[in-house]
mmCIF file of C-alpha atoms and ligand atoms in Angstrom:
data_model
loop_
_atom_site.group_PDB
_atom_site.id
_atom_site.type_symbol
_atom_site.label_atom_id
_atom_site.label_comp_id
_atom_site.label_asym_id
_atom_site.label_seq_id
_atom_site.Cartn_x
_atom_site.Cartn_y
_atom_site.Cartn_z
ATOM 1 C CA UNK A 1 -77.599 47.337 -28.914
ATOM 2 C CA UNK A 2 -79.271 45.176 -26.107
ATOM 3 C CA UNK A 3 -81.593 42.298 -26.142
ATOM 4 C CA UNK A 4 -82.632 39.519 -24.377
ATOM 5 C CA UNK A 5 -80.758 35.266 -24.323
ATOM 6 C CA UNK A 6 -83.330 32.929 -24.293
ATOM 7 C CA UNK A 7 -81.820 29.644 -23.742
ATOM 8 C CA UNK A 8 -84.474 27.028 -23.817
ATOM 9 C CA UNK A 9 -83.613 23.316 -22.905
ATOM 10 C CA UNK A 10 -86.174 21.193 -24.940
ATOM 11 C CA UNK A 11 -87.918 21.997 -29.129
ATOM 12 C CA UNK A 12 -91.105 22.551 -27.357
ATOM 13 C CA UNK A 13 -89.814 25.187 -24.836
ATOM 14 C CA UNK A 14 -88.204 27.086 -28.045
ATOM 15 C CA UNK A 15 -90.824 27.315 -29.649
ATOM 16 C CA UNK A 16 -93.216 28.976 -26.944
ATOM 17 C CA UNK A 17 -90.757 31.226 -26.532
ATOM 18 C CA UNK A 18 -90.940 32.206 -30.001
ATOM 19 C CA UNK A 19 -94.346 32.317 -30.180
ATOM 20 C CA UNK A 20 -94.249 34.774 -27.184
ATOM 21 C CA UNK A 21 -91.380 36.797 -27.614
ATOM 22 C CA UNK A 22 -91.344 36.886 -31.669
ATOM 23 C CA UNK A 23 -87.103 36.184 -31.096
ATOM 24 C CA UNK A 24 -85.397 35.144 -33.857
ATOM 25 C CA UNK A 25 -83.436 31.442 -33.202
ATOM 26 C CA UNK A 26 -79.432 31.180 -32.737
ATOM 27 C CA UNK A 27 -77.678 28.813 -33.958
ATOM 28 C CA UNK A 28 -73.491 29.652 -34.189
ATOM 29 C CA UNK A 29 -74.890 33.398 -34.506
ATOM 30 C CA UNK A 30 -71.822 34.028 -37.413
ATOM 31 C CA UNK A 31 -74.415 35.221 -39.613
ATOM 32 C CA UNK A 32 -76.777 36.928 -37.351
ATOM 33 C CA UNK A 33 -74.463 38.516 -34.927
ATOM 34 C CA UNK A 34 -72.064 39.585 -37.758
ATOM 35 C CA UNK A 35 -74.718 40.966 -39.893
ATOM 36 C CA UNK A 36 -76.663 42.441 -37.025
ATOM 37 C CA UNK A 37 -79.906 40.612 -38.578
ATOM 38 C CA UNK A 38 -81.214 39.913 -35.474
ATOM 39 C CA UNK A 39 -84.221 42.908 -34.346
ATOM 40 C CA UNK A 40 -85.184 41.739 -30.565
ATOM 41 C CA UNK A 41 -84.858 38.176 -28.300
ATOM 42 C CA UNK A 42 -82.741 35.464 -29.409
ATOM 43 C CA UNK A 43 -83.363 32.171 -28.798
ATOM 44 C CA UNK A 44 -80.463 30.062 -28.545
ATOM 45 C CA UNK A 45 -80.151 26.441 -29.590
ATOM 46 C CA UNK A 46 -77.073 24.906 -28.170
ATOM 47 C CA UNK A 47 -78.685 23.493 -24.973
ATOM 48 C CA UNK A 48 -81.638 21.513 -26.860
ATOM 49 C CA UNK A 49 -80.485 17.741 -27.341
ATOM 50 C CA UNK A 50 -80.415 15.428 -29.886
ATOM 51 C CA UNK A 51 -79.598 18.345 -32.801
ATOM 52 C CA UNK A 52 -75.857 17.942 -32.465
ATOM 53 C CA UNK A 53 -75.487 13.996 -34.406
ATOM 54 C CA UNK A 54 -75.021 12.394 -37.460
ATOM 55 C CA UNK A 55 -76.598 9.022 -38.484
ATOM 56 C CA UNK A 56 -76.929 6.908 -41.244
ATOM 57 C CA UNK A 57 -81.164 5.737 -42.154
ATOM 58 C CA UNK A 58 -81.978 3.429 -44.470
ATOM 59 C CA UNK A 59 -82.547 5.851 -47.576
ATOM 60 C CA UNK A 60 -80.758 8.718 -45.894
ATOM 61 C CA UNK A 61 -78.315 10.360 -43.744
ATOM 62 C CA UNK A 62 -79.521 12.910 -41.146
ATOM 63 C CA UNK A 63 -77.640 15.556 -40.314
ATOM 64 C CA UNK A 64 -79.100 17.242 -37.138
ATOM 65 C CA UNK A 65 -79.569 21.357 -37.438
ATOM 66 C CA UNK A 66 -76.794 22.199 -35.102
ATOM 67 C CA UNK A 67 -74.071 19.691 -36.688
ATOM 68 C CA UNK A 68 -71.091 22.037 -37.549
ATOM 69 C CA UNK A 69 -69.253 22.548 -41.001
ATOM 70 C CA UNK A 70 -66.302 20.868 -38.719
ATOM 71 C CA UNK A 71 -68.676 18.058 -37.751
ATOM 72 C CA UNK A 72 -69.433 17.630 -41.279
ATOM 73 C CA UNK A 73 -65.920 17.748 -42.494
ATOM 74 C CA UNK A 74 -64.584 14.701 -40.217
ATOM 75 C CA UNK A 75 -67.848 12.756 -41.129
ATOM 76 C CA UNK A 76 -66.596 9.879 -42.533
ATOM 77 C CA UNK A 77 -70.029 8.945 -43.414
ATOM 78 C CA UNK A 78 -70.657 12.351 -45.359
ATOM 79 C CA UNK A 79 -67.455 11.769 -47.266
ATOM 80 C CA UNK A 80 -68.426 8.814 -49.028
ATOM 81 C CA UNK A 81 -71.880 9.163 -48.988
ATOM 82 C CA UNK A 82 -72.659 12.808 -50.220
ATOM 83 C CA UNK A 83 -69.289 13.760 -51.082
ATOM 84 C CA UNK A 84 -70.672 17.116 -52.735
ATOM 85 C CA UNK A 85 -71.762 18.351 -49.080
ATOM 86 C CA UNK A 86 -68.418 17.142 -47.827
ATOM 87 C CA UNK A 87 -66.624 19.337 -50.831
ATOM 88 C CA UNK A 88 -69.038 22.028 -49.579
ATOM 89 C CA UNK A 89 -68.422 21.863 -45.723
ATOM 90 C CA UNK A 90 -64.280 21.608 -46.460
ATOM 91 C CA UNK A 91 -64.786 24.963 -48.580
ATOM 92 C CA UNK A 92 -66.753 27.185 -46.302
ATOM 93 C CA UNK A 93 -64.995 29.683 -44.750
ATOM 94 C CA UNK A 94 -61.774 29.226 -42.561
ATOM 95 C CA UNK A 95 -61.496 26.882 -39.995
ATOM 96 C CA UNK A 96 -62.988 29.024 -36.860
ATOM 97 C CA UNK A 97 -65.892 29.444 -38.711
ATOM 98 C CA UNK A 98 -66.458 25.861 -39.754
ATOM 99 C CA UNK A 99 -65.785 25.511 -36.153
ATOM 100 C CA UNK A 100 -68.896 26.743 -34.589
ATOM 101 C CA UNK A 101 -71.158 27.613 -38.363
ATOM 102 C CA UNK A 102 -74.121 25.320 -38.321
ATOM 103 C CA UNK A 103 -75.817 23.415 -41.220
ATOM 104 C CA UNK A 104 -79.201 24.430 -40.041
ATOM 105 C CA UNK A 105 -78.248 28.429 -39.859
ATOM 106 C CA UNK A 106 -76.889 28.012 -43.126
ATOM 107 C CA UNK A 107 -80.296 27.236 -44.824
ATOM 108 C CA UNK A 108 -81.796 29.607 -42.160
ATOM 109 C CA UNK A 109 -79.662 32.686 -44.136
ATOM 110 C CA UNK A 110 -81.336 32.022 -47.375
ATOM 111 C CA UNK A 111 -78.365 32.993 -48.525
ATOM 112 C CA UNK A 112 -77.961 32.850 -52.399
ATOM 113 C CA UNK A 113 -73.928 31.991 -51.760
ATOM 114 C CA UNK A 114 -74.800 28.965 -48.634
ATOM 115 C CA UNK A 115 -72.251 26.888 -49.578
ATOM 116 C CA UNK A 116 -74.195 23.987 -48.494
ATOM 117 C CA UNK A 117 -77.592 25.263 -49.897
ATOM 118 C CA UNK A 118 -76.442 24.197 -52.903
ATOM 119 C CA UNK A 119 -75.109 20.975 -52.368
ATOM 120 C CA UNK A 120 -77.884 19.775 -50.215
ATOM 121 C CA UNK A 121 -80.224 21.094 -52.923
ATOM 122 C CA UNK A 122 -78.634 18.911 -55.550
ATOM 123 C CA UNK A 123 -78.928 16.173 -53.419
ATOM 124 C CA UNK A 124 -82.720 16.554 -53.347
ATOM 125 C CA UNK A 125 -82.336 16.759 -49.441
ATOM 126 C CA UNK A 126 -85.252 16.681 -46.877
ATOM 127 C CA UNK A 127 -85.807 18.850 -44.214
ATOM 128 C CA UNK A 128 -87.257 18.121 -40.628
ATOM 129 C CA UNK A 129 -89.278 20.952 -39.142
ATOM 130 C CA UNK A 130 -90.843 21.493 -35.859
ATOM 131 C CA UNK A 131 -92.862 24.514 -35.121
ATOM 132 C CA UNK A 132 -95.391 22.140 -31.873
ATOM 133 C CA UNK A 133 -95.399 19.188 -34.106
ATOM 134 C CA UNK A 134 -92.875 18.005 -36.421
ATOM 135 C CA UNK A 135 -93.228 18.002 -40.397
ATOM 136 C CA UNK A 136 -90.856 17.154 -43.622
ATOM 137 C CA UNK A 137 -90.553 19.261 -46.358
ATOM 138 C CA UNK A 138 -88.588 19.260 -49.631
ATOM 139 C CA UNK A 139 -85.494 21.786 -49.518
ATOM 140 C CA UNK A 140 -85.945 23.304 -53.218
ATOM 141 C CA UNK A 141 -89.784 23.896 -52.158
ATOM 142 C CA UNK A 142 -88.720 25.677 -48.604
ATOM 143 C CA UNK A 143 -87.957 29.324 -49.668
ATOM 144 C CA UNK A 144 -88.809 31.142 -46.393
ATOM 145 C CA UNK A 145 -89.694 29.687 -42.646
ATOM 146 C CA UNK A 146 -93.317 30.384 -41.334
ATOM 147 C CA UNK A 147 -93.921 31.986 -37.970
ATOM 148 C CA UNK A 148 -92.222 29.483 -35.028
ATOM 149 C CA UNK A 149 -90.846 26.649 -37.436
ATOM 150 C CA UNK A 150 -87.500 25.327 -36.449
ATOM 151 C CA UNK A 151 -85.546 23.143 -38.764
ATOM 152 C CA UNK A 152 -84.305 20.078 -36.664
ATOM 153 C CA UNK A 153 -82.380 18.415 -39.300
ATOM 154 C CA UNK A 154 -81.803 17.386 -42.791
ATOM 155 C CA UNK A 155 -82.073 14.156 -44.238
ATOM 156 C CA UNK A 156 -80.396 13.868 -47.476
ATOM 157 C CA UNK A 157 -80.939 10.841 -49.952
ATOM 158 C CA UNK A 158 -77.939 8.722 -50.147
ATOM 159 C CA UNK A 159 -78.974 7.234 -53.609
ATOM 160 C CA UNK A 160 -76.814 9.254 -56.237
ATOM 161 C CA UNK A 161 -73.938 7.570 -57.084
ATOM 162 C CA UNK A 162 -71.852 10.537 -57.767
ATOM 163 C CA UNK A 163 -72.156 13.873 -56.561
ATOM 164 C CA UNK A 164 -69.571 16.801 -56.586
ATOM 165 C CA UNK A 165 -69.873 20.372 -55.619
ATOM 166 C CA UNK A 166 -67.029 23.311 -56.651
ATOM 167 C CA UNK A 167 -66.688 27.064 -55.173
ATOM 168 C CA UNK A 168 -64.933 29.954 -57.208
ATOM 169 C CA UNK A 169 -64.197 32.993 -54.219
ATOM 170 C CA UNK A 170 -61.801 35.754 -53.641
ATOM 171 C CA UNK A 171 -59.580 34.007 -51.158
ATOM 172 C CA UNK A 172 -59.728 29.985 -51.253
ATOM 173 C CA UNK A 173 -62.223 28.599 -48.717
ATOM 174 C CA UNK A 174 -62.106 31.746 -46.569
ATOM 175 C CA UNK A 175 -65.357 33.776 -47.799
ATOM 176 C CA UNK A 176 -68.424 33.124 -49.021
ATOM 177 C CA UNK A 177 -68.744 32.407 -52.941
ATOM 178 C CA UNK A 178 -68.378 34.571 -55.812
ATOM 179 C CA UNK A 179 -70.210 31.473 -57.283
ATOM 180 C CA UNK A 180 -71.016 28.260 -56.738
ATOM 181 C CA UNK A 181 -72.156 24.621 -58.033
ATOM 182 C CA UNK A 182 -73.081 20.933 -57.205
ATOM 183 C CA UNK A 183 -74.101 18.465 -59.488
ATOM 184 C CA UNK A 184 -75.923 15.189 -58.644
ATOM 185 C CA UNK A 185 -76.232 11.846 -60.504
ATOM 186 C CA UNK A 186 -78.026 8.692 -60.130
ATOM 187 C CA UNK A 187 -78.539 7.242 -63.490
ATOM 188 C CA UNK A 188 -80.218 9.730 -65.571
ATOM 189 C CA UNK A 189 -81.381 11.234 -62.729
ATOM 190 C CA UNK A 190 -79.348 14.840 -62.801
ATOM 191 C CA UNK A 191 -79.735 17.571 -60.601
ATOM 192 C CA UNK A 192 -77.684 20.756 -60.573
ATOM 193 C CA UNK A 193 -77.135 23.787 -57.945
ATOM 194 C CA UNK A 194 -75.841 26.714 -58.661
ATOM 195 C CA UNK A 195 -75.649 29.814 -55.769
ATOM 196 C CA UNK A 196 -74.697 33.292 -56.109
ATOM 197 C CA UNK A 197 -76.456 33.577 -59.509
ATOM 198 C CA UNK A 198 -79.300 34.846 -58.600
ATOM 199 C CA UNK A 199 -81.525 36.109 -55.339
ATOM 200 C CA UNK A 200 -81.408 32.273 -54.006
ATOM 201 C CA UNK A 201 -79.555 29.001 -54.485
ATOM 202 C CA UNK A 202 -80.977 27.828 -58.235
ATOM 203 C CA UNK A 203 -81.898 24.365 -58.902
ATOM 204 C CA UNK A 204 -81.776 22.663 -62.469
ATOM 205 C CA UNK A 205 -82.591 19.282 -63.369
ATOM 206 C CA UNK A 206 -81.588 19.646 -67.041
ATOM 207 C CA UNK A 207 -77.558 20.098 -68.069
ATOM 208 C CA UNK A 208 -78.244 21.658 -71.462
ATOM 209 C CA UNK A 209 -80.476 24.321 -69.747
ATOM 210 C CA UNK A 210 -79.176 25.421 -66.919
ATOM 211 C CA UNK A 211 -76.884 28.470 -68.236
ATOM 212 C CA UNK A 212 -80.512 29.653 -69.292
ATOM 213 C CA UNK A 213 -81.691 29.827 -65.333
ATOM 214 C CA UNK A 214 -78.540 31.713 -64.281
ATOM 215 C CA UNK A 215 -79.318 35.937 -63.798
ATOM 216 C CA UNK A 216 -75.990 37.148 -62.042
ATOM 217 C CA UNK A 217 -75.415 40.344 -61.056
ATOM 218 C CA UNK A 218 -72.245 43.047 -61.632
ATOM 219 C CA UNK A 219 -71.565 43.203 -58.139
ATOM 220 C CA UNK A 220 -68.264 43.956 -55.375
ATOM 221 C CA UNK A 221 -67.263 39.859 -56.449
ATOM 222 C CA UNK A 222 -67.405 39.928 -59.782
ATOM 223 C CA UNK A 223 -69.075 41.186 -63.071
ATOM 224 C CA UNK A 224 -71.653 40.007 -65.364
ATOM 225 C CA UNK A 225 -69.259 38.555 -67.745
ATOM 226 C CA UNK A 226 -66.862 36.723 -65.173
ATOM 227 C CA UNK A 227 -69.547 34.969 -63.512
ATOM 228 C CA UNK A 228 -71.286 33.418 -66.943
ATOM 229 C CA UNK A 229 -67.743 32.768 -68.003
ATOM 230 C CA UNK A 230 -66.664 31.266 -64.452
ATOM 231 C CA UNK A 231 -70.579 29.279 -64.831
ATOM 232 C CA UNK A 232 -69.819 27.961 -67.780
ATOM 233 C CA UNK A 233 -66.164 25.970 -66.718
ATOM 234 C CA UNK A 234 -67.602 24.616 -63.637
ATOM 235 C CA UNK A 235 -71.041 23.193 -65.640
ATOM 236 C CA UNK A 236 -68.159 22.031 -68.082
ATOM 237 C CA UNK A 237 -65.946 20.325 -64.849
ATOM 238 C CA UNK A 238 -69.033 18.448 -63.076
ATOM 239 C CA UNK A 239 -70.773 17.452 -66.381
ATOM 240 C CA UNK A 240 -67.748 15.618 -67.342
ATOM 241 C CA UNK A 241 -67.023 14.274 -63.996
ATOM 242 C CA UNK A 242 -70.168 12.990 -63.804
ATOM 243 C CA UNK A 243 -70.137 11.166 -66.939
ATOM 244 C CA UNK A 244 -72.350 13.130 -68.725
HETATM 245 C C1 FAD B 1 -65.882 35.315 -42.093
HETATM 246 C C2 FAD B 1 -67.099 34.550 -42.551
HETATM 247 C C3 FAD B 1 -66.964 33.672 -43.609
HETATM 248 C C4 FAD B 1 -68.075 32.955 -44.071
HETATM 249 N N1 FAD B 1 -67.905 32.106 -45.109
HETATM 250 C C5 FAD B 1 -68.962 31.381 -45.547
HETATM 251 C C6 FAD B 1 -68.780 30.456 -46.624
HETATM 252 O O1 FAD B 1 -67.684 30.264 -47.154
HETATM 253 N N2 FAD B 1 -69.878 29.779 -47.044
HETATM 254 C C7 FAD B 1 -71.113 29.940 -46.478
HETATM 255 O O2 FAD B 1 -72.062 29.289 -46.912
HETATM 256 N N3 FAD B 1 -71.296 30.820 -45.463
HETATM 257 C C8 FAD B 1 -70.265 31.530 -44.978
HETATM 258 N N4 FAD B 1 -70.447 32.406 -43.945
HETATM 259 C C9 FAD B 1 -71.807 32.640 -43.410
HETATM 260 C C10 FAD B 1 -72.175 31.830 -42.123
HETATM 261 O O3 FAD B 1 -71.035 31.475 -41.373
HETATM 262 C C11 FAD B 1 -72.936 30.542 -42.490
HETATM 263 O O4 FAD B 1 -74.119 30.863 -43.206
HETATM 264 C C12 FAD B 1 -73.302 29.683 -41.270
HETATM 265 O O5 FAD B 1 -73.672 28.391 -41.703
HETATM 266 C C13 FAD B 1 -74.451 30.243 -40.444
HETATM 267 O O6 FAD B 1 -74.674 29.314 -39.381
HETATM 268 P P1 FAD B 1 -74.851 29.791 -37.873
HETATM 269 O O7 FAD B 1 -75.038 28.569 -37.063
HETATM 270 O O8 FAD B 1 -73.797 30.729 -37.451
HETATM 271 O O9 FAD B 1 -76.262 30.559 -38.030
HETATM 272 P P2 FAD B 1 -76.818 31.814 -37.187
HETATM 273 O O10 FAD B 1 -76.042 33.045 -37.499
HETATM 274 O O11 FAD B 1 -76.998 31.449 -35.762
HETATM 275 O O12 FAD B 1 -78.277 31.900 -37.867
HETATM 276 C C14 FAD B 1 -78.405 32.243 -39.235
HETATM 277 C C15 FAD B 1 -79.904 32.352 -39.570
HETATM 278 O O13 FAD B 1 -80.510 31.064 -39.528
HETATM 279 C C16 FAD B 1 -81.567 31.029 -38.557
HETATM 280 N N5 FAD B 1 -81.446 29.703 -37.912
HETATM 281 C C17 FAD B 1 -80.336 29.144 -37.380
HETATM 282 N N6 FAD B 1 -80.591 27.894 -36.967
HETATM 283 C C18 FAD B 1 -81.896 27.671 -37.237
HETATM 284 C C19 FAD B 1 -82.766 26.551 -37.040
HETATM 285 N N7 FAD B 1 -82.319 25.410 -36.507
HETATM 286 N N8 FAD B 1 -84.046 26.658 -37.444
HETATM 287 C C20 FAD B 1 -84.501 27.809 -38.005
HETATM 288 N N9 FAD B 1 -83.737 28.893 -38.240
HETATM 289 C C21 FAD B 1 -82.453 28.821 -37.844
HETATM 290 C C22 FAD B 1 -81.303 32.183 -37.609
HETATM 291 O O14 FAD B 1 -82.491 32.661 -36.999
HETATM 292 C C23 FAD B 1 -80.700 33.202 -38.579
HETATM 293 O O15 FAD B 1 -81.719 33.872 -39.289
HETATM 294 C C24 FAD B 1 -69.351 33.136 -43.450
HETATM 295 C C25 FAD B 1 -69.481 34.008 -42.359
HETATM 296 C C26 FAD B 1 -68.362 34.705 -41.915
HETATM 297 C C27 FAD B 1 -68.540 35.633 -40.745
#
């Protein structure tokens, strides 16, 4: 296989590049370069600045595209603020992966088991796109990216008071999900997340309904049966830690 590193310096240079080439962006490439997704150019990401940081807003923390599950994990900030992403980021994967895996390639998979998909999606998080000019757009409306958009970073609401996520896999923290969950609570304000249960990450804002939403699969992680079952306990675990 051959193709051609791109490795632009500033958003606007990455995206011209796109628009010429058709490449596909790199993040940490531990998606793409595993799964071979990748068809022609790649345009990598690591030299643009100002994607790499953390900080606290008034309604929000933003979480640039390149921050790593690693980054995440020390954030002190991300701990007590959103402490389902921070459950998320300590679960995903082993520690060489967390090492280099990026927030923003995680919700560039559209992955139906991104660990922080879900999370971030029960958090009702934001996300920053730039494709020439730069535009927000609701996480649980963003289901594909069009032509040259590049997601620049994620601003998640710090306003629920409690928020938990929990992951079920084969080995603990070193795979991606046989299922996953986050719940979110500010008042009666509820959101729930719930990956691997269907072709993407599913949102519910309603406790009593969201078995209802859930299609699994029988699949090489688990059947039909184990995942309702599994489903069920965790609903069961974050309903009650949340107080519900
Ligand atoms: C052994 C192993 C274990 C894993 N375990 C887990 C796990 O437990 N949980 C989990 O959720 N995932 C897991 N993964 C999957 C993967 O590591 C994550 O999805 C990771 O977050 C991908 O990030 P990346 O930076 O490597 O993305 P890349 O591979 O670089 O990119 C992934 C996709 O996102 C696009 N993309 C990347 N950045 C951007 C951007 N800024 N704007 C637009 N599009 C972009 C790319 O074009 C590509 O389509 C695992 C992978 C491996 C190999």
């Amino acid at each position: 296989m051959s193709y051609r590193l791109h490795i632009p310096k500033t958003l606007q240079e990455a995206v011209q590049i796109k628009k010429e080439t058709g490449g596909t962006y790199l993040a940490a490439g531990t998606d793409i370069l595993v799964n071979h997704r990748h068809k022609d150019d790649l345009i990598a990401l690591e030299k643009i600045p100002g994607l790499s940081s953390i900080e606290e807003e008034k309604d929000y923390v933003r979480i640039g595209s390149l921050v790593t599950f690693n980054q995440l994990e020390k954030s002190s900030l991300v701990k007590e603020k959103l402490p389902a992403l921070w459950q998320a980021a300590y679960n995903t994967a082993g520690p060489q992966i967390r090492n280099r895996a990026t927030i923003g390639g995680n919700i560039g998979c559209f992955s139906p088991a991104s660990d922080s998909v879900t999370a971030l999606l029960a958090l009702d998080a934001e996300v920053e796109l730039f494709d020439g000019k730069t535009c927000r757009e609701k996480l649980e409306n963003l289901h594909f990216l069009d032509n040259t958009a590049m997601i620049t970073s994620v601003l998640v609401p710090k306003r629920f008071g409690f928020s938990a996520f929990e992951k079920v896999g084969k080995r603990n923290a070193m795979s991606v999900s046989v299922i996953n969950m986050a719940l979110a609570r500010n008042g009666s304000e509820v959101r729930i997340a719930t990956g691997c249960m269907g072709p993407q990450v599913i949102l519910c804002k309603d406790p009593s309904s969201v078995l209802e939403f859930l299609y699994p699969i029988n699949d090489r992680w688990g059947t039909i049966e184990y995942k309702t079952a599994v489903a069920r306990k965790l609903l069961d675990k974050l309903t009650k830690e949340a107080g519900l």
